[in-house]
Structures are given as structure tokens and as C-alpha cells.
């Protein structure tokens, strides 16, 4: 299925965007209007679509900048949902008391209303919606039941005109998320070869296998890759140090972009800029180093001209 006809948009490259710089983090200090404008000016030269993760002050600024500055960028907007169930399988902590889980549930419902509100206010900019991110995979620290996600999809679809999805690792789509696949307008998968200890020589083939497995299971559904990328640094925790650097990120990015273009697959590369707030206090923490640009907005090796003609 061709995403260009499905979404009614021109074909193009896509990237995940979160603009938090040094000293900034969600819920505390947000990027300013001018900082976001600087970021989107960089992004607009390389990509046509961006993915935002939550309905917060940062996303509001992004949408305002696109509108006020007459930018051509289109947005997949997400609502970040918190844990509604405990998850003993999470290595870094997925346990909450009953009051916390109830509070999270109430907040998640409010986030659906915010998602709908943004969708209707910025209908000409937002081309698709997601009701959550990595909330059903086995290792998540913000576990939400499949039934709950289904209810969020139905709720948003009833009040917004854009296609609705849920962004998740490819593995749950192969079994656990089958009931959800029947409700979403399109399926969104994440694929990270380097997290699964693949070398750059195995990485692109592994990504294709992940995509093909989900596409084979749901032949009548549009499949979008909402995260795929390669880190440039690691402290060795989860990702072997020798598997990441600027050179291999460039190889993977070019191969991913070429494949996505040739197969007409909408693929959101993860991610535009490094984010120092993520992960542990270790500066070599891989979560901080997925950007195609550094936190100072300097281009890494991968950012050589590449795109659609």
C-alpha cells in the first residue's frame, strides 16, 4: 500500500524530532520559540515530515512555528501514555502503587483530549496521530494493556479526522497486538538492529526482515516505520562500543533512506538531534547519541545531501 495516496501527502523523508538541548528536559525547561525555529529550519532542508512524541508545551511551540513561519513540514503527533499496569519484566523499574497507576490512567485520558484538540486546531499541519509509544512491549516501564490502547484508538478516531496509529517495537505486532491492528488505521513499527547486537553488516537486512514480518502478517494494512536509527556512541551497556560510531551511522542512514525511497515506505529516522537529558548521567549513554546532528546542531557524517527528486 502506498503511503502517499493513503495520507494524501507527497512522498518524502521523515525524522523524529525532540528539541531538548543542554539543561532542558520534558516537564521542566522547554526549547524556546527561536530554538525550535532554528531546529525546524535545519530539518526542513533535509526532511518533509517530523514525528512528535507528546502533546506538551514543546509540541505546541513546534506547531506554532510551522504555522507562523509558513513552513512546509507535516507532523505525526503522538500522545505519550504512562504506566497503567506494573511490569516486573522492565530492567530499570516498572513498579507503581495503585494510586500512581490510577493517576496515570486519568492523565492518559486527558492526553487523548489534548491530542484531539491539537489535531483539530492544526488539521492542515498534522497528517496522522499516535495514541502512545512503546507501551505494550515486554520491557517497557510504562506498560498499558492492549485493551486500553484499543479504547484510546477508538476514542481519538471518533473525534479527529486524521488516521490514527500506535507506535511500537515490531515484535508485539507479530502476536500480542493483533487485536489492536484491527483498530488502527495503519501500523507503526520500530526497528533497532544495533540494540539487538547486530553489526552494521547485518543491520539493514535485519531492518528489512522486521518490516517484512509485520507486512506479511497484515497484508492489507499500511506499515510505517516510526523509528529506525543507529547511535554514534555507547558506554557498552546494551550496545557494544565497537558497533557504533559516526561512520556506521552514515552507512545505515544512507542504506535506510535508499531502501525506504525505492520501496515507498514512510520511515521516520531516529532522530534529528542528540538529547543529553536522556538515559543515565553517563555522558556515553547511547540514549543520548542517536541524533544525526549533535546537541550543538552540528551535522554528523551522515548528513550529506540525500533525498527525493
XYZ file of C-alpha atoms in Angstrom:
309
model
C 0.000 0.000 0.000
C 1.367 3.410 -0.994
C 1.520 5.894 1.900
C 1.392 8.865 -0.472
C -2.164 8.010 -1.511
C -3.122 6.830 1.983
C -2.182 10.084 3.725
C -2.751 12.364 0.765
C 0.791 13.745 1.027
C 3.740 13.825 -1.352
C 6.456 11.245 -0.888
C 9.373 12.378 1.236
C 11.823 11.659 4.018
C 10.843 11.736 7.678
C 12.618 12.190 11.009
C 11.799 12.006 14.714
C 12.192 15.379 16.388
C 12.686 16.313 20.019
C 14.459 19.615 20.506
C 15.740 19.443 24.086
C 19.195 20.991 24.445
C 21.699 21.122 27.295
C 19.902 21.971 30.538
C 16.447 21.259 29.085
C 14.157 18.290 29.655
C 10.447 17.419 29.315
C 8.269 18.798 32.081
C 10.911 21.269 33.256
C 12.613 23.547 30.736
C 11.368 23.531 27.150
C 13.057 24.785 23.981
C 12.139 28.363 23.127
C 10.303 29.530 20.005
C 13.567 30.721 18.446
C 15.356 27.461 19.266
C 12.570 25.436 17.689
C 12.597 27.746 14.662
C 16.347 27.153 14.281
C 15.822 23.378 14.502
C 12.978 23.267 12.006
C 14.905 25.428 9.561
C 17.649 22.770 9.644
C 15.142 19.925 9.389
C 13.164 21.442 6.530
C 16.248 21.311 4.306
C 16.500 17.518 4.694
C 13.072 16.125 5.567
C 9.408 16.685 4.768
C 7.827 15.010 7.812
C 8.534 15.028 11.528
C 7.268 12.886 14.368
C 6.485 14.457 17.763
C 6.021 12.301 20.855
C 3.674 14.155 23.172
C 1.022 16.829 23.465
C 3.012 19.239 25.614
C 4.449 22.757 25.521
C 7.241 21.668 23.181
C 4.856 20.249 20.582
C 2.664 23.343 20.863
C 5.675 25.514 20.060
C 6.628 23.305 17.128
C 3.149 23.572 15.627
C 3.093 27.329 16.168
C 6.472 27.760 14.464
C 5.389 25.699 11.441
C 2.208 27.740 11.116
C 3.649 31.196 11.823
C 6.752 30.759 9.676
C 4.807 29.177 6.785
C 6.945 26.041 6.835
C 6.080 23.081 4.631
C 6.704 20.414 7.289
C 3.915 17.964 8.122
C 3.594 16.322 11.537
C 2.779 12.942 13.022
C 1.667 13.913 16.522
C 1.701 11.478 19.419
C 0.288 11.344 22.919
C 2.758 9.888 25.423
C 0.937 7.494 27.762
C 2.187 6.414 31.200
C 2.012 3.085 33.007
C -1.427 1.707 33.796
C -0.062 -1.674 34.890
C 3.034 -2.891 36.720
C 5.708 -4.588 34.647
C 8.150 -6.850 36.531
C 9.937 -7.534 33.225
C 11.280 -3.977 32.990
C 15.014 -3.996 33.892
C 15.049 -0.378 35.079
C 11.852 -0.283 37.124
C 8.234 -0.744 36.145
C 6.509 -0.942 39.531
C 3.959 1.568 40.811
C 1.464 1.720 43.646
C -2.289 1.632 42.869
C -2.709 5.391 43.344
C 0.068 6.108 40.839
C -1.483 3.797 38.267
C -4.891 5.428 38.681
C -3.350 8.891 38.367
C -1.569 7.793 35.213
C -4.819 6.453 33.746
C -6.566 9.759 34.353
C -3.661 11.678 32.839
C -3.657 9.416 29.811
C -7.313 10.161 29.178
C -6.590 13.888 29.349
C -3.741 13.410 26.888
C -6.172 11.883 24.403
C -8.260 15.048 24.653
C -5.152 17.157 24.078
C -4.255 15.033 21.051
C -7.713 15.529 19.601
C -7.565 19.259 20.320
C -4.231 19.705 18.540
C -5.405 17.521 15.650
C -8.447 19.688 15.040
C -6.667 23.007 15.578
C -3.765 22.175 13.240
C -5.569 19.970 10.756
C -3.565 21.329 7.809
C -0.208 20.519 9.513
C -0.867 17.280 11.410
C -1.351 14.400 8.957
C -1.528 11.475 11.411
C -1.911 10.700 15.111
C -0.474 8.158 17.557
C -2.083 7.255 20.893
C 1.163 6.075 22.508
C 4.752 4.938 22.197
C 6.323 1.612 23.220
C 3.744 0.967 25.942
C 2.996 -2.706 25.171
C 6.437 -4.211 24.571
C 7.673 -6.652 27.241
C 10.471 -4.428 28.595
C 8.610 -1.098 28.868
C 8.461 0.916 32.099
C 5.100 2.432 31.085
C 3.032 -0.667 30.426
C -0.526 -0.234 29.156
C -2.853 -3.101 28.265
C -3.760 -3.783 24.651
C -7.433 -3.316 25.515
C -6.724 0.145 26.916
C -4.794 1.163 23.806
C -7.673 -0.101 21.652
C -10.058 2.101 23.621
C -7.784 5.127 23.113
C -7.658 4.489 19.367
C -11.443 4.312 19.148
C -11.830 7.441 21.262
C -9.475 9.509 19.097
C -10.810 8.177 15.790
C -14.303 9.269 16.773
C -13.244 12.893 17.261
C -10.392 13.550 14.804
C -10.169 13.262 11.029
C -6.524 12.161 10.721
C -5.522 8.472 10.506
C -4.719 7.014 13.942
C -1.963 4.564 14.910
C 0.079 3.306 17.864
C 3.893 3.302 17.731
C 5.563 0.138 18.982
C 8.523 -2.206 18.558
C 7.973 -4.672 15.710
C 7.871 -7.748 17.990
C 4.491 -7.181 19.733
C 2.826 -6.589 16.362
C 3.579 -10.197 15.448
C 1.286 -11.603 18.149
C 0.220 -9.535 21.157
C -1.067 -6.539 19.198
C -3.238 -8.387 16.696
C -6.476 -7.023 18.271
C -5.033 -3.511 18.015
C -4.058 -3.995 14.373
C -7.747 -4.365 13.551
C -8.496 -0.937 15.044
C -5.640 1.324 13.944
C -5.759 2.941 10.515
C -2.141 1.950 9.906
C 0.580 0.047 11.772
C 3.699 1.777 13.099
C 6.801 -0.269 13.913
C 10.208 0.377 15.467
C 13.329 -1.474 14.390
C 16.755 -1.101 16.025
C 19.327 -3.605 14.758
C 22.108 -2.217 16.938
C 20.048 -2.737 20.122
C 19.749 -6.382 19.102
C 23.536 -6.685 18.793
C 23.642 -6.575 15.001
C 26.712 -5.142 13.325
C 26.479 -2.628 10.517
C 26.983 -5.510 8.063
C 23.793 -7.155 9.367
C 21.792 -4.058 10.207
C 19.934 -3.183 7.025
C 18.978 -6.773 6.265
C 17.662 -7.118 9.820
C 15.532 -3.989 9.379
C 14.076 -5.396 6.157
C 13.281 -8.688 7.914
C 11.480 -6.847 10.738
C 9.387 -4.862 8.271
C 8.628 -7.859 6.053
C 7.491 -9.986 9.011
C 4.871 -7.438 10.041
C 3.851 -6.682 6.447
C 3.352 -10.399 5.781
C 1.137 -10.775 8.852
C -1.020 -7.781 7.892
C -1.032 -7.713 4.063
C -3.962 -5.312 3.901
C -2.505 -2.733 6.304
C -0.168 0.136 5.572
C 3.061 -0.339 7.559
C 5.031 2.765 8.582
C 8.423 2.664 10.299
C 8.168 5.284 13.021
C 11.643 4.645 14.460
C 14.821 3.269 12.913
C 18.302 4.567 13.566
C 21.874 3.965 14.625
C 23.639 5.500 17.625
C 27.084 7.098 17.354
C 28.323 6.428 20.897
C 27.891 3.864 23.679
C 29.158 3.097 27.155
C 28.878 -0.619 26.359
C 25.596 -1.087 28.223
C 23.151 -2.717 25.801
C 25.166 -1.757 22.734
C 28.764 -2.934 22.167
C 31.087 0.063 21.830
C 32.607 -1.289 18.626
C 29.190 -1.328 16.876
C 28.608 2.424 16.972
C 30.339 5.495 15.585
C 29.718 8.270 13.056
C 30.840 6.168 10.106
C 28.437 3.285 10.706
C 25.560 5.676 11.381
C 26.197 7.218 7.965
C 26.213 3.789 6.287
C 22.938 2.765 7.930
C 21.225 6.098 7.313
C 22.089 6.092 3.613
C 21.004 2.460 3.184
C 17.772 3.015 5.130
C 16.915 6.143 3.155
C 17.636 4.467 -0.186
C 15.536 1.412 0.688
C 12.646 3.487 2.051
C 12.618 5.590 -1.119
C 12.836 2.643 -3.508
C 10.086 0.689 -1.698
C 7.959 3.808 -0.991
C 7.965 3.136 2.751
C 7.413 6.078 5.075
C 10.307 5.797 7.538
C 10.962 8.172 10.433
C 14.681 8.114 11.171
C 15.550 8.294 14.851
C 16.483 11.058 15.399
C 17.272 14.623 14.317
C 19.377 15.851 17.287
C 21.257 14.324 20.221
C 19.418 14.697 23.543
C 21.663 14.947 26.646
C 18.747 14.622 29.105
C 18.059 11.004 28.146
C 19.283 7.917 29.965
C 21.756 7.887 32.838
C 24.273 10.509 33.947
C 26.982 8.720 31.954
C 27.882 11.030 29.025
C 28.499 7.965 26.847
C 24.996 6.600 27.471
C 23.753 5.518 23.995
C 20.302 7.084 24.547
C 21.987 10.482 24.316
C 23.623 9.850 20.927
C 21.081 8.894 18.271
C 20.992 12.281 16.587
C 22.056 12.919 13.020
C 23.125 16.280 14.430
C 24.894 16.898 17.733
C 23.188 18.772 20.569
C 25.028 21.865 19.301
C 23.288 21.399 15.936
C 26.493 20.428 14.155
C 25.900 17.858 11.362
C 27.353 14.393 11.851
C 28.866 12.465 8.936
C 25.510 11.033 7.914
C 24.159 14.425 6.956
C 25.345 14.609 3.376
C 22.740 15.561 0.758
C 20.308 12.712 0.210
C 16.638 12.737 -0.598
C 13.851 12.571 -3.134
C 13.922 14.207 -6.560
